[in-house]
PDB file as gemmi writes it, atoms N, CA and C in Angstrom:
CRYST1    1.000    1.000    1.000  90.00  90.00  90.00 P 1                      
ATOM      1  N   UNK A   1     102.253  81.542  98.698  1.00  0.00           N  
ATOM      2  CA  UNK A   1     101.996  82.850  98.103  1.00  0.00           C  
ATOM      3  C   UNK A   1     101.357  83.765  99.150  1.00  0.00           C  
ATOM      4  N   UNK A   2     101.825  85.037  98.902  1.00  0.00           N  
ATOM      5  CA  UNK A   2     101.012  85.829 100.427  1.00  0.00           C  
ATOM      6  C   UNK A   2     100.020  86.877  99.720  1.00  0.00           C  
ATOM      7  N   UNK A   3      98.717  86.566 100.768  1.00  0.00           N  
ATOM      8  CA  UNK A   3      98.011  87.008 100.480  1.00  0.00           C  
ATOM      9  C   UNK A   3      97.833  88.371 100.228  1.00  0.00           C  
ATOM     10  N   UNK A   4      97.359  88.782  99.455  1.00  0.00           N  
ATOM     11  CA  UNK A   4      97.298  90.887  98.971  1.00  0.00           C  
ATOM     12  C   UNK A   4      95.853  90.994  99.533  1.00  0.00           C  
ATOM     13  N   UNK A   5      96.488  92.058 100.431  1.00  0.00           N  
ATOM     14  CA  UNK A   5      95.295  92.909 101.438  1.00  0.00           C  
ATOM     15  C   UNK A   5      94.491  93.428 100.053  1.00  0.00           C  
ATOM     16  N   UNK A   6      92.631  93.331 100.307  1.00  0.00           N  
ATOM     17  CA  UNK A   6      91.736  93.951  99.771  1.00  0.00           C  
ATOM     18  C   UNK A   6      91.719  95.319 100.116  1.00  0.00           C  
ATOM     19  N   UNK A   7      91.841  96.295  98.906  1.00  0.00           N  
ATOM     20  CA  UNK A   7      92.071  98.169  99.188  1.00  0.00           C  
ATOM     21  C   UNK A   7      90.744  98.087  99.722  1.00  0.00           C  
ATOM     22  N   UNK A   8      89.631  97.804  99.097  1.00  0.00           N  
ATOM     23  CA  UNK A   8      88.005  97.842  99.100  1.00  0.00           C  
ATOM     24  C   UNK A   8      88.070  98.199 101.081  1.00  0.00           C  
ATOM     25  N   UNK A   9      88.531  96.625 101.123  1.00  0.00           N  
ATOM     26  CA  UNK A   9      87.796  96.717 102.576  1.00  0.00           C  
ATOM     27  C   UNK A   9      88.924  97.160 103.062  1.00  0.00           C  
ATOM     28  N   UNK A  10      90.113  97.173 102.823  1.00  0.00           N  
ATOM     29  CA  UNK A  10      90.703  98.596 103.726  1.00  0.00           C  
ATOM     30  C   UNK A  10      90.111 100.464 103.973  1.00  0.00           C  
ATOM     31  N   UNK A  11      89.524 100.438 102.776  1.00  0.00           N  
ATOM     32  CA  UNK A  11      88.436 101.744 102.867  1.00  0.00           C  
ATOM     33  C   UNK A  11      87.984 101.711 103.981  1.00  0.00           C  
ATOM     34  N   UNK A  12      86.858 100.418 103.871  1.00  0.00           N  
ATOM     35  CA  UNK A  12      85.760 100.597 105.011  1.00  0.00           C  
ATOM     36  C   UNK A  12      86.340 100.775 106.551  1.00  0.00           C  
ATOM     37  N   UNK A  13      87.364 100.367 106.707  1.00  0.00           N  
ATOM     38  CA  UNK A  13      88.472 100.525 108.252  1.00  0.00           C  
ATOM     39  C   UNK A  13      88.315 101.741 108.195  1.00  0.00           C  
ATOM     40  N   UNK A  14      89.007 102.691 107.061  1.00  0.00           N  
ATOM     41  CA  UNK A  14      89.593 104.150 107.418  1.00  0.00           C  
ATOM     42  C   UNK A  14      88.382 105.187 108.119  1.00  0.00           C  
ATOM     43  N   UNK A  15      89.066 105.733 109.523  1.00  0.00           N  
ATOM     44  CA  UNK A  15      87.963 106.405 109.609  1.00  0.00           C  
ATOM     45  C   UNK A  15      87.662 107.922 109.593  1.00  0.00           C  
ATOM     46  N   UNK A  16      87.105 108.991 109.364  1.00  0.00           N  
ATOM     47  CA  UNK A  16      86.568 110.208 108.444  1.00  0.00           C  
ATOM     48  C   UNK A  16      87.901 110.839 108.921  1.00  0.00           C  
ATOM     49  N   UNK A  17      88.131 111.933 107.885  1.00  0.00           N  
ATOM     50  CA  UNK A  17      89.271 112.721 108.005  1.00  0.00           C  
ATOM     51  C   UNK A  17      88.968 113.681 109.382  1.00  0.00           C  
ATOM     52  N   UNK A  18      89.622 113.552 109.915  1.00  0.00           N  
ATOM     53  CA  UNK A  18      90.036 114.490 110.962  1.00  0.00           C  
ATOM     54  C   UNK A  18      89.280 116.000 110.786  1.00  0.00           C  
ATOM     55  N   UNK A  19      88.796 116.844 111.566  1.00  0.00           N  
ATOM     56  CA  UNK A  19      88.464 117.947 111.326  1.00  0.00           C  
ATOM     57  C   UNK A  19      89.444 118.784 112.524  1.00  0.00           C  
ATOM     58  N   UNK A  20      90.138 120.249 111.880  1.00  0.00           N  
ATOM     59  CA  UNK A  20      90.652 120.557 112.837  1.00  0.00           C  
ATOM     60  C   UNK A  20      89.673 121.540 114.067  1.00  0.00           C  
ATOM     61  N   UNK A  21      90.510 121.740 115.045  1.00  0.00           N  
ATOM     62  CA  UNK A  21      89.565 122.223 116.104  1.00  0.00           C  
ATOM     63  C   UNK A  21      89.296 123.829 115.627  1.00  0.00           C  
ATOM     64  N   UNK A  22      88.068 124.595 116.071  1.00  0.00           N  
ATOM     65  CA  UNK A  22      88.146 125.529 115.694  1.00  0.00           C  
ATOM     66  C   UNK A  22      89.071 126.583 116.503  1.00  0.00           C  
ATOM     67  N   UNK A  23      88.938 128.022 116.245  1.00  0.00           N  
ATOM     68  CA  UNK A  23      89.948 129.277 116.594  1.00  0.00           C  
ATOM     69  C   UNK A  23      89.605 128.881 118.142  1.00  0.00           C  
ATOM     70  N   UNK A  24      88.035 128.627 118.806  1.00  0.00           N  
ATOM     71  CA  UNK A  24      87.303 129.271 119.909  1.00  0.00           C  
ATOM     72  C   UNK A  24      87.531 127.831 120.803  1.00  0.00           C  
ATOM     73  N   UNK A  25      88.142 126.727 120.456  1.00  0.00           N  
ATOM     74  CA  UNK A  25      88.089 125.359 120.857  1.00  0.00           C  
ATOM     75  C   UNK A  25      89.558 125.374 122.242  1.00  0.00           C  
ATOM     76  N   UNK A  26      90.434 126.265 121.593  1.00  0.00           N  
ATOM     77  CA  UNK A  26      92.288 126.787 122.374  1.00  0.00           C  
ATOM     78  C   UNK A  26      91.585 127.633 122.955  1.00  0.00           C  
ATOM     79  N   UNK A  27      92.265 127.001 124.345  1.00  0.00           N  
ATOM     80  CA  UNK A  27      92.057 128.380 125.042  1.00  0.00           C  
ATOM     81  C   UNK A  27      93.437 129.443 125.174  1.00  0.00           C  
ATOM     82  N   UNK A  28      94.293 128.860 124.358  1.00  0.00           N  
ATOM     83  CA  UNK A  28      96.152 129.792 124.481  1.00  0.00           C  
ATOM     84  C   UNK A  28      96.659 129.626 125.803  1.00  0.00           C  
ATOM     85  N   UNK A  29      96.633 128.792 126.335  1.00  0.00           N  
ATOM     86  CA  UNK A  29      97.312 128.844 127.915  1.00  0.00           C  
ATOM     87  C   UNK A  29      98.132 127.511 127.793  1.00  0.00           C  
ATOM     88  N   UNK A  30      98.767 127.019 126.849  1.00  0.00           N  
ATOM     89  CA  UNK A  30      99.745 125.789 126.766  1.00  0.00           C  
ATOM     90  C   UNK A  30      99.275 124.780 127.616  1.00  0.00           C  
ATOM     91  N   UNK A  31      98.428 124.032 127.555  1.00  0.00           N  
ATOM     92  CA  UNK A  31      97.676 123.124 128.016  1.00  0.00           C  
ATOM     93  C   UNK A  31      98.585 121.500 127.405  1.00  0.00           C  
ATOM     94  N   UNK A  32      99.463 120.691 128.463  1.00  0.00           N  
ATOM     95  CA  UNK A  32      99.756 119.611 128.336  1.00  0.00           C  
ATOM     96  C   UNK A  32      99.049 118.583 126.743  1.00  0.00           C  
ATOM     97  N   UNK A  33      97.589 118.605 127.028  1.00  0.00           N  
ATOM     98  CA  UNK A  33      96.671 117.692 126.116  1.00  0.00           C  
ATOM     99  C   UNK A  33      95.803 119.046 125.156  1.00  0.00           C  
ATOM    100  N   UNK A  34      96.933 119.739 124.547  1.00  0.00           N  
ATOM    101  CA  UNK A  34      96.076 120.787 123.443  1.00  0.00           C  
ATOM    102  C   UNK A  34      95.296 120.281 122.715  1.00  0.00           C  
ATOM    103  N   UNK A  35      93.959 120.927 122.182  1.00  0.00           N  
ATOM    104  CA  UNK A  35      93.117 120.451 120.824  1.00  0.00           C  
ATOM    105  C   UNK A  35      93.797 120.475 120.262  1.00  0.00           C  
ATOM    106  N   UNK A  36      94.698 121.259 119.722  1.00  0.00           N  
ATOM    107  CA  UNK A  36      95.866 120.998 118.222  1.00  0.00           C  
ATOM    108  C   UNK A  36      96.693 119.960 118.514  1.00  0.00           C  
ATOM    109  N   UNK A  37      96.773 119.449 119.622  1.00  0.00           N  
ATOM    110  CA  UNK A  37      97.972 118.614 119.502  1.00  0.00           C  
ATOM    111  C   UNK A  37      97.173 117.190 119.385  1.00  0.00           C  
ATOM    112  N   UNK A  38      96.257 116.660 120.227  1.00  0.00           N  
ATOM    113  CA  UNK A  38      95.315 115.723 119.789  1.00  0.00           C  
ATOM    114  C   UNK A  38      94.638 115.646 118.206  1.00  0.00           C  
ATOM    115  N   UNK A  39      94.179 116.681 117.142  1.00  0.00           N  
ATOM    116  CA  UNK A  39      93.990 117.026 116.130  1.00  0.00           C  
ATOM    117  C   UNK A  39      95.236 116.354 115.795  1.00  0.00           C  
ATOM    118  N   UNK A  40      96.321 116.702 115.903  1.00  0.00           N  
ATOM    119  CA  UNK A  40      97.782 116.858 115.030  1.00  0.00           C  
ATOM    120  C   UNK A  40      98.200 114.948 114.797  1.00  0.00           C  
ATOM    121  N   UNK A  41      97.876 115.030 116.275  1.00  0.00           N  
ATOM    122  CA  UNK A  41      97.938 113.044 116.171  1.00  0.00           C  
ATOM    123  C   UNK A  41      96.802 112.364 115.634  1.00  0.00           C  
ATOM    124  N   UNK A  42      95.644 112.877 115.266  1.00  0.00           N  
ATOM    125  CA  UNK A  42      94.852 111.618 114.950  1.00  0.00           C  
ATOM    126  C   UNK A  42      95.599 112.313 112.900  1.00  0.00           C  
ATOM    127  N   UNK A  43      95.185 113.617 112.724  1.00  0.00           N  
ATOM    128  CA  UNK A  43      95.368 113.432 111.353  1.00  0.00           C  
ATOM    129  C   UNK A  43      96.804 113.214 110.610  1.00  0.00           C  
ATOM    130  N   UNK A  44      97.903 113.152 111.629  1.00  0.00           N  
ATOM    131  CA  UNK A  44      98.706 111.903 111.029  1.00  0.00           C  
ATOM    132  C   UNK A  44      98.721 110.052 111.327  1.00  0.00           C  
ATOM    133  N   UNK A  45      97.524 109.926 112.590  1.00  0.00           N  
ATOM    134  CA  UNK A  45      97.402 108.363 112.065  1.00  0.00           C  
ATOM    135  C   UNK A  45      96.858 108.415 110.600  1.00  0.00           C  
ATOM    136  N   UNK A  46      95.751 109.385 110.617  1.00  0.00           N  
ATOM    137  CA  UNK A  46      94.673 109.315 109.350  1.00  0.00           C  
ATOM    138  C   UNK A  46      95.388 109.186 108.150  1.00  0.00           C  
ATOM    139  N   UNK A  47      96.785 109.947 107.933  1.00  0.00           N  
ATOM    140  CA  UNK A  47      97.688 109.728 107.054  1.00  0.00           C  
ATOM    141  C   UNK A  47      98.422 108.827 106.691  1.00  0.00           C  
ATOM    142  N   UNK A  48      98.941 108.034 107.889  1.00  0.00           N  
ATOM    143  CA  UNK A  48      99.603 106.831 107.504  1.00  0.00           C  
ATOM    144  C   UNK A  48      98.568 105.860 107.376  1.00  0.00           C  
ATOM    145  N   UNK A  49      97.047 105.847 107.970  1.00  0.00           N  
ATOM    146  CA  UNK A  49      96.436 104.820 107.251  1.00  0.00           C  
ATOM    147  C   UNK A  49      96.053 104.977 105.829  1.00  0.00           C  
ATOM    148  N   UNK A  50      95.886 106.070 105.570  1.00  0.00           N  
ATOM    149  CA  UNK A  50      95.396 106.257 104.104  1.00  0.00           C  
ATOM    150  C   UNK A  50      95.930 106.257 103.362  1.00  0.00           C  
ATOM    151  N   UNK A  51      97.714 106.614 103.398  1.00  0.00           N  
ATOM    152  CA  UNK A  51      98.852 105.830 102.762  1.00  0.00           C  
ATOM    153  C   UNK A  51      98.846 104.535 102.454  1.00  0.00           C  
ATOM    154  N   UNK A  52      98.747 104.095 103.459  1.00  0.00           N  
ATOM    155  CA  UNK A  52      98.809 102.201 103.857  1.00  0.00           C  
ATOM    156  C   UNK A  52      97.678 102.390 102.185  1.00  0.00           C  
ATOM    157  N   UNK A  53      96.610 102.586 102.558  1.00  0.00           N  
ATOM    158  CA  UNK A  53      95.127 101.902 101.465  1.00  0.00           C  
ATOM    159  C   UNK A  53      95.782 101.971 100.536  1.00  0.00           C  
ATOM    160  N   UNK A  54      96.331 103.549  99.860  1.00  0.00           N  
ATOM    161  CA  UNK A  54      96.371 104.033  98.654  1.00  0.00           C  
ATOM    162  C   UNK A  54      97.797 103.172  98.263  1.00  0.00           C  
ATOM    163  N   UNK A  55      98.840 102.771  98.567  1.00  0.00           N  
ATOM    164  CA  UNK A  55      99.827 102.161  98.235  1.00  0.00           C  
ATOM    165  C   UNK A  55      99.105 100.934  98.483  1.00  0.00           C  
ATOM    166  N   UNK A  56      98.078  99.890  98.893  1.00  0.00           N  
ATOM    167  CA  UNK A  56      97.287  98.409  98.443  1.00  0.00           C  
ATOM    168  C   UNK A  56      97.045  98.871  97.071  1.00  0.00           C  
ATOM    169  N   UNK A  57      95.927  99.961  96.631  1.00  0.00           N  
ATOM    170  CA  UNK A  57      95.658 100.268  95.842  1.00  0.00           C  
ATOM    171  C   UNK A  57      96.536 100.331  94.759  1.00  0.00           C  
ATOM    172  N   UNK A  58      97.750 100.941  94.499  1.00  0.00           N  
ATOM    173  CA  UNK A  58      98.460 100.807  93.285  1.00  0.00           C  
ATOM    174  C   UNK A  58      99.515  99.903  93.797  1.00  0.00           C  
ATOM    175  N   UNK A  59      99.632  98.741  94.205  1.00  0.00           N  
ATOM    176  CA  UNK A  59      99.989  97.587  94.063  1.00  0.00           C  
ATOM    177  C   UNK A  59      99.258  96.968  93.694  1.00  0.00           C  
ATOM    178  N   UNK A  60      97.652  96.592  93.403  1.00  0.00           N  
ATOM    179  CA  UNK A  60      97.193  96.057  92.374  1.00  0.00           C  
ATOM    180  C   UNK A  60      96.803  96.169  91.322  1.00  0.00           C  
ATOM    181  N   UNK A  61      97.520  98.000  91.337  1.00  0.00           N  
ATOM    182  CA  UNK A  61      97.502  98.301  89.870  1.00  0.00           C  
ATOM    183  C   UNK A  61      95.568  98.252  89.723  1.00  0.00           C  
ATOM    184  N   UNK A  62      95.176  98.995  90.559  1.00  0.00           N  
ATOM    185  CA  UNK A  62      93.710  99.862  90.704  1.00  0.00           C  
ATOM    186  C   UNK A  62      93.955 101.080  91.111  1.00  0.00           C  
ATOM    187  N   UNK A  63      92.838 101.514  90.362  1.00  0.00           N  
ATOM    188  CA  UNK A  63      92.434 103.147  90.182  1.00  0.00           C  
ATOM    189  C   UNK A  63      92.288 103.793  91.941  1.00  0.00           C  
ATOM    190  N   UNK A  64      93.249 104.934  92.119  1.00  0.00           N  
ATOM    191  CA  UNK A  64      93.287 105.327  93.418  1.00  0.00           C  
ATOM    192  C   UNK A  64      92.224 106.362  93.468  1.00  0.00           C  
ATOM    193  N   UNK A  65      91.257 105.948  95.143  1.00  0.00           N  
ATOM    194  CA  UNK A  65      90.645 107.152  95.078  1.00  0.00           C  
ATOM    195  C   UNK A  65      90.967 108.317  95.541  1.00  0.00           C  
ATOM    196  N   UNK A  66      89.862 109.601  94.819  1.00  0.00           N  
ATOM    197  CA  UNK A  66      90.062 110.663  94.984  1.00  0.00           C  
ATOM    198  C   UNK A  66      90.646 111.263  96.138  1.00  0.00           C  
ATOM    199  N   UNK A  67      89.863 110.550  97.539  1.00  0.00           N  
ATOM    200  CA  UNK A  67      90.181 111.239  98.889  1.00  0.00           C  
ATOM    201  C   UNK A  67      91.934 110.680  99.351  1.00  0.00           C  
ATOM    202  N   UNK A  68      91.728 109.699  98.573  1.00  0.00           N  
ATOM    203  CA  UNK A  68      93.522 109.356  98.882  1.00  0.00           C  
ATOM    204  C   UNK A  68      94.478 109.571  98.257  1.00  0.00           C  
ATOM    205  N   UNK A  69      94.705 110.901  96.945  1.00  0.00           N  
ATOM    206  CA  UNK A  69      95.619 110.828  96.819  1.00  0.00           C  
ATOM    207  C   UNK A  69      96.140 112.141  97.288  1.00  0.00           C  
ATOM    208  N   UNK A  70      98.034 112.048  97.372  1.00  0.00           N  
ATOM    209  CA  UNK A  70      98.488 113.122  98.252  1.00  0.00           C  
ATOM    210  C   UNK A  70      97.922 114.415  98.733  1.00  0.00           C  
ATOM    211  N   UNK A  71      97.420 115.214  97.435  1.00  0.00           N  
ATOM    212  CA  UNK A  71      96.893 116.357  97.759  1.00  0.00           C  
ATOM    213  C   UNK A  71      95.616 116.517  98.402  1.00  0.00           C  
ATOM    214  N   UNK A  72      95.068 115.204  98.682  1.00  0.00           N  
ATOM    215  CA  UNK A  72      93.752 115.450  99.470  1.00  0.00           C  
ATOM    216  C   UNK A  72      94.341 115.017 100.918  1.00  0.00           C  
ATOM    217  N   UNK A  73      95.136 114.375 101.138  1.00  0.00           N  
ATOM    218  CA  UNK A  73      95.631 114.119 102.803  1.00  0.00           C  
ATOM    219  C   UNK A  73      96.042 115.123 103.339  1.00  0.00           C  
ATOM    220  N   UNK A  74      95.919 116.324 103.004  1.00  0.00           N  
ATOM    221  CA  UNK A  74      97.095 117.349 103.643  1.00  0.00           C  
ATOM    222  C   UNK A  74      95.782 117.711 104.889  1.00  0.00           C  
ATOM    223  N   UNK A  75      96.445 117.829 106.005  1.00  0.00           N  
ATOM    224  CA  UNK A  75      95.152 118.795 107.027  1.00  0.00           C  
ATOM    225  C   UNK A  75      94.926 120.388 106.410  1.00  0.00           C  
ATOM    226  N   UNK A  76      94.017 120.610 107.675  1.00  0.00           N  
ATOM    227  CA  UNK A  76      93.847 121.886 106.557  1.00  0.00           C  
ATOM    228  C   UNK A  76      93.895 123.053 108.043  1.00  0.00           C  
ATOM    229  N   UNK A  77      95.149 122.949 108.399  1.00  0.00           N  
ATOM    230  CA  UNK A  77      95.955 123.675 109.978  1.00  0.00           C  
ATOM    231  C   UNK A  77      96.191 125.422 108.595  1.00  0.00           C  
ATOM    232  N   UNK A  78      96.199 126.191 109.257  1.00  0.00           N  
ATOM    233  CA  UNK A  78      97.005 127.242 108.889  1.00  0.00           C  
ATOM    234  C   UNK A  78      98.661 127.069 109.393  1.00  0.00           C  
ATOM    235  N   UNK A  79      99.531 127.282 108.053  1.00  0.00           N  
ATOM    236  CA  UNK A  79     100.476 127.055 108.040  1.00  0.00           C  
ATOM    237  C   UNK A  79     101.692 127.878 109.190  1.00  0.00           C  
ATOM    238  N   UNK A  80     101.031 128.590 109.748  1.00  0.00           N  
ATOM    239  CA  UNK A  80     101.639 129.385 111.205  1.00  0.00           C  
ATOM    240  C   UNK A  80     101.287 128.057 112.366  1.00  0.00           C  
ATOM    241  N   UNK A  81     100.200 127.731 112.435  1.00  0.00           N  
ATOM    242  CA  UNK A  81      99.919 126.683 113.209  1.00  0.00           C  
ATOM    243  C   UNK A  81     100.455 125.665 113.228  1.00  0.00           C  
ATOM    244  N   UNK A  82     100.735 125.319 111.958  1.00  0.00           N  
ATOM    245  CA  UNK A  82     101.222 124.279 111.629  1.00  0.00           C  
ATOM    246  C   UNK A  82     102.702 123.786 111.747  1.00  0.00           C  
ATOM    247  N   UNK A  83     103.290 125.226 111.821  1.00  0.00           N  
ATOM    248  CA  UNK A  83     104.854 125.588 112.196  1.00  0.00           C  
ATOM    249  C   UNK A  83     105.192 125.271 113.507  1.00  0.00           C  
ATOM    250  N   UNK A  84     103.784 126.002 114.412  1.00  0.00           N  
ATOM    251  CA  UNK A  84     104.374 126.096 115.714  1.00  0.00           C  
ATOM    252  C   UNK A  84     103.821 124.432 116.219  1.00  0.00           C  
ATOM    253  N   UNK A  85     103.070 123.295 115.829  1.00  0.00           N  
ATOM    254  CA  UNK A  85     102.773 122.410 116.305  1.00  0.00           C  
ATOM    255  C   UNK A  85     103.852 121.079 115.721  1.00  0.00           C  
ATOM    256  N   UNK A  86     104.682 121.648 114.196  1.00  0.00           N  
ATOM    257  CA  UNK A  86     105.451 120.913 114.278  1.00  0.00           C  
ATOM    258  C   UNK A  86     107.358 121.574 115.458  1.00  0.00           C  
ATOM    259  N   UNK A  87     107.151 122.617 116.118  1.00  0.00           N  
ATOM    260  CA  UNK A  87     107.990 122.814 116.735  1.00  0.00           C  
ATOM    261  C   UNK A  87     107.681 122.260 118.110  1.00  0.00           C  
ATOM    262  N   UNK A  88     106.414 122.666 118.186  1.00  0.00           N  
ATOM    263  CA  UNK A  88     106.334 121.877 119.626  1.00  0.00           C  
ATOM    264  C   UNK A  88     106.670 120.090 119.780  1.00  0.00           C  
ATOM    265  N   UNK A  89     105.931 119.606 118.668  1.00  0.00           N  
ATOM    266  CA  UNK A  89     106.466 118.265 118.563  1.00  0.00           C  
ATOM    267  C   UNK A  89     108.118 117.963 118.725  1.00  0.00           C  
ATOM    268  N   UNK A  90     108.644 118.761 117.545  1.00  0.00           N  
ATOM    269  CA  UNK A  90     110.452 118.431 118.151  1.00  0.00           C  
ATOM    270  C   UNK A  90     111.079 118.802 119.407  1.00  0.00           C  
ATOM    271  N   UNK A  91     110.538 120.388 120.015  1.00  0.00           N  
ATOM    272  CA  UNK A  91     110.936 120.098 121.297  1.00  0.00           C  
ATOM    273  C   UNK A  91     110.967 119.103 122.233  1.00  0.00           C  
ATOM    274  N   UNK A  92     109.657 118.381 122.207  1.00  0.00           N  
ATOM    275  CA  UNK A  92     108.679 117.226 123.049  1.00  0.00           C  
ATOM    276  C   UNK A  92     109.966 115.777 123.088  1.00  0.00           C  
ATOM    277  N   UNK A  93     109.851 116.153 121.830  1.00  0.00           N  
ATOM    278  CA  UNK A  93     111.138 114.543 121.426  1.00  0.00           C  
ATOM    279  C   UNK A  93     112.248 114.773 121.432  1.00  0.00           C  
ATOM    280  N   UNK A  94     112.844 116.264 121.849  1.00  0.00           N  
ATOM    281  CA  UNK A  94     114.448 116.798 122.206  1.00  0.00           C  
ATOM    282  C   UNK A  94     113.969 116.147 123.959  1.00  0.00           C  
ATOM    283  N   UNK A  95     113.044 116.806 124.451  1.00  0.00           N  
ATOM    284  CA  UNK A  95     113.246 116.500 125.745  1.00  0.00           C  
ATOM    285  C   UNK A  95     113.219 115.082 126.066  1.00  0.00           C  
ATOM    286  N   UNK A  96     112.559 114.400 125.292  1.00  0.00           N  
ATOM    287  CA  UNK A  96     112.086 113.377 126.013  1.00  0.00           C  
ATOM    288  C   UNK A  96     113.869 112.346 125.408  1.00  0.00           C  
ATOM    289  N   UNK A  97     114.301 113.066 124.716  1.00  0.00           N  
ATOM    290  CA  UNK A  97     115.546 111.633 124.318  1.00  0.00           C  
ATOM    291  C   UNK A  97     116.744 112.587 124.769  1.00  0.00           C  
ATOM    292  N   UNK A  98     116.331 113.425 125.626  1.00  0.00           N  
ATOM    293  CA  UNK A  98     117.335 114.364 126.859  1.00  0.00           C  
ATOM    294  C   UNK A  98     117.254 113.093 128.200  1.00  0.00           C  
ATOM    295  N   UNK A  99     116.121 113.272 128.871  1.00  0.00           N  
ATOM    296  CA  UNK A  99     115.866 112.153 129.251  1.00  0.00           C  
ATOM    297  C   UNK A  99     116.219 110.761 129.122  1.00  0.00           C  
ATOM    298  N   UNK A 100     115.671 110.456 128.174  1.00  0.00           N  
ATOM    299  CA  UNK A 100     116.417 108.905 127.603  1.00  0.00           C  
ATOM    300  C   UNK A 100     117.820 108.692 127.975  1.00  0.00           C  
ATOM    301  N   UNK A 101     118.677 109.897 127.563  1.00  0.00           N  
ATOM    302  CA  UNK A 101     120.043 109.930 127.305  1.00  0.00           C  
ATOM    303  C   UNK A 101     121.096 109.959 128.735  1.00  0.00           C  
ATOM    304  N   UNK A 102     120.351 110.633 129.488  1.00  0.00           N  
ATOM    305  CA  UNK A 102     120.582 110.595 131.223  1.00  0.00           C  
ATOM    306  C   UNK A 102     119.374 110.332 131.962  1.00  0.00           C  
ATOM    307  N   UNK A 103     119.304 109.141 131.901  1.00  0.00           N  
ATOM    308  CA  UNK A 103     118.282 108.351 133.147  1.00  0.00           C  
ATOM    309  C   UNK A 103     118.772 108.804 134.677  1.00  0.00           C  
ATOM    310  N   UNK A 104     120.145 108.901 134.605  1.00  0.00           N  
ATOM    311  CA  UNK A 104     120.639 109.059 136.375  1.00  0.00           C  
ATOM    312  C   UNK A 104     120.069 110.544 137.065  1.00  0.00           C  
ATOM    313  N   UNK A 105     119.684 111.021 136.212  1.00  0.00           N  
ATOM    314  CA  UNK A 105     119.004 112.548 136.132  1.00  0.00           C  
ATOM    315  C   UNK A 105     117.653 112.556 136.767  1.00  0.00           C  
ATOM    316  N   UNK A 106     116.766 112.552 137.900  1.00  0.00           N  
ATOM    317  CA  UNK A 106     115.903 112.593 138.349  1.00  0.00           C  
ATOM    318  C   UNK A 106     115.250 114.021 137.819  1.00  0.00           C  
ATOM    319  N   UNK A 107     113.672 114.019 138.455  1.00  0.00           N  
ATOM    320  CA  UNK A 107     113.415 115.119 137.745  1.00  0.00           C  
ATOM    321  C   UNK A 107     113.118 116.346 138.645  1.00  0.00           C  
ATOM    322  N   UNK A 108     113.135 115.695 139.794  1.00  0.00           N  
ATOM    323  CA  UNK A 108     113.150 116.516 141.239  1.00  0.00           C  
ATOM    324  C   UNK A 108     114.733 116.922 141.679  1.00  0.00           C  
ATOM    325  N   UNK A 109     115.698 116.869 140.875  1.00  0.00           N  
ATOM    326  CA  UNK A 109     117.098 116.907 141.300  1.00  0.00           C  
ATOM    327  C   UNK A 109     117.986 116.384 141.851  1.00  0.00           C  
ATOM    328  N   UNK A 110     117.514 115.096 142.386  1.00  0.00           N  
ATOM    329  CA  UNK A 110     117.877 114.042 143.047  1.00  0.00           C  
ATOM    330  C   UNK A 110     119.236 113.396 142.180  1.00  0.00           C  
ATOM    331  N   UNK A 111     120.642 113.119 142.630  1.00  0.00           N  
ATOM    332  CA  UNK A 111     120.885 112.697 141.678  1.00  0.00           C  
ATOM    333  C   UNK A 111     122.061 111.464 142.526  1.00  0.00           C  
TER     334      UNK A 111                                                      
END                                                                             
């Protein structure tokens, strides 16, 4: 029989929701390692772990808490921000499986 993960002490793992960076934190100069983009990755780990809990949780058919259900996971990005950080993300993964797709492609022109 396999064992069913405890939600309880999956709580105690999860760690505090993400806060996003403030207006004064960007400096607007497209910086490789942006605060929004570091923000953007921890509060979707924060999401898929708190998924993970809340689906233990109603698999044993226990009461889900408050901070985990859908409408409390959402970040709290302004939705312009939120546009342009999920565009930057798909560019990121157009280029990078551009790449993937022609390895013989150096990046200095070498070919």
């Amino acid at each position: 029989m396999a064992r069913q993960l405890d939600p309880e002490a999956m709580m105690r793992t999860l760690p505090p929701k993400p806060e996003p960076p403030s207006n004064d934190d960007c400096c607007l100069s497209g910086c490789e390692f942006c605060v929004w983009d570091l923000y953007d990755d921890d509060i979707r780990e924060y999401q898929k772990q708190a998924s993970a809990i809340r689906d233990a949780f109603a698999a044993q058919d226990k009461p889900v808490p408050e901070c985990l259900r859908p409408e409390n996971l959402h970040d709290a990005v302004d939705p312009t921000m939120r546009a342009f950080l999920d565009l930057e993300r798909e560019m990121a993964m157009r280029i990078q499986q551009e790449a993937d797709d022609n390895p013989d492609t150096s990046e200095n022109g070498d070919a």
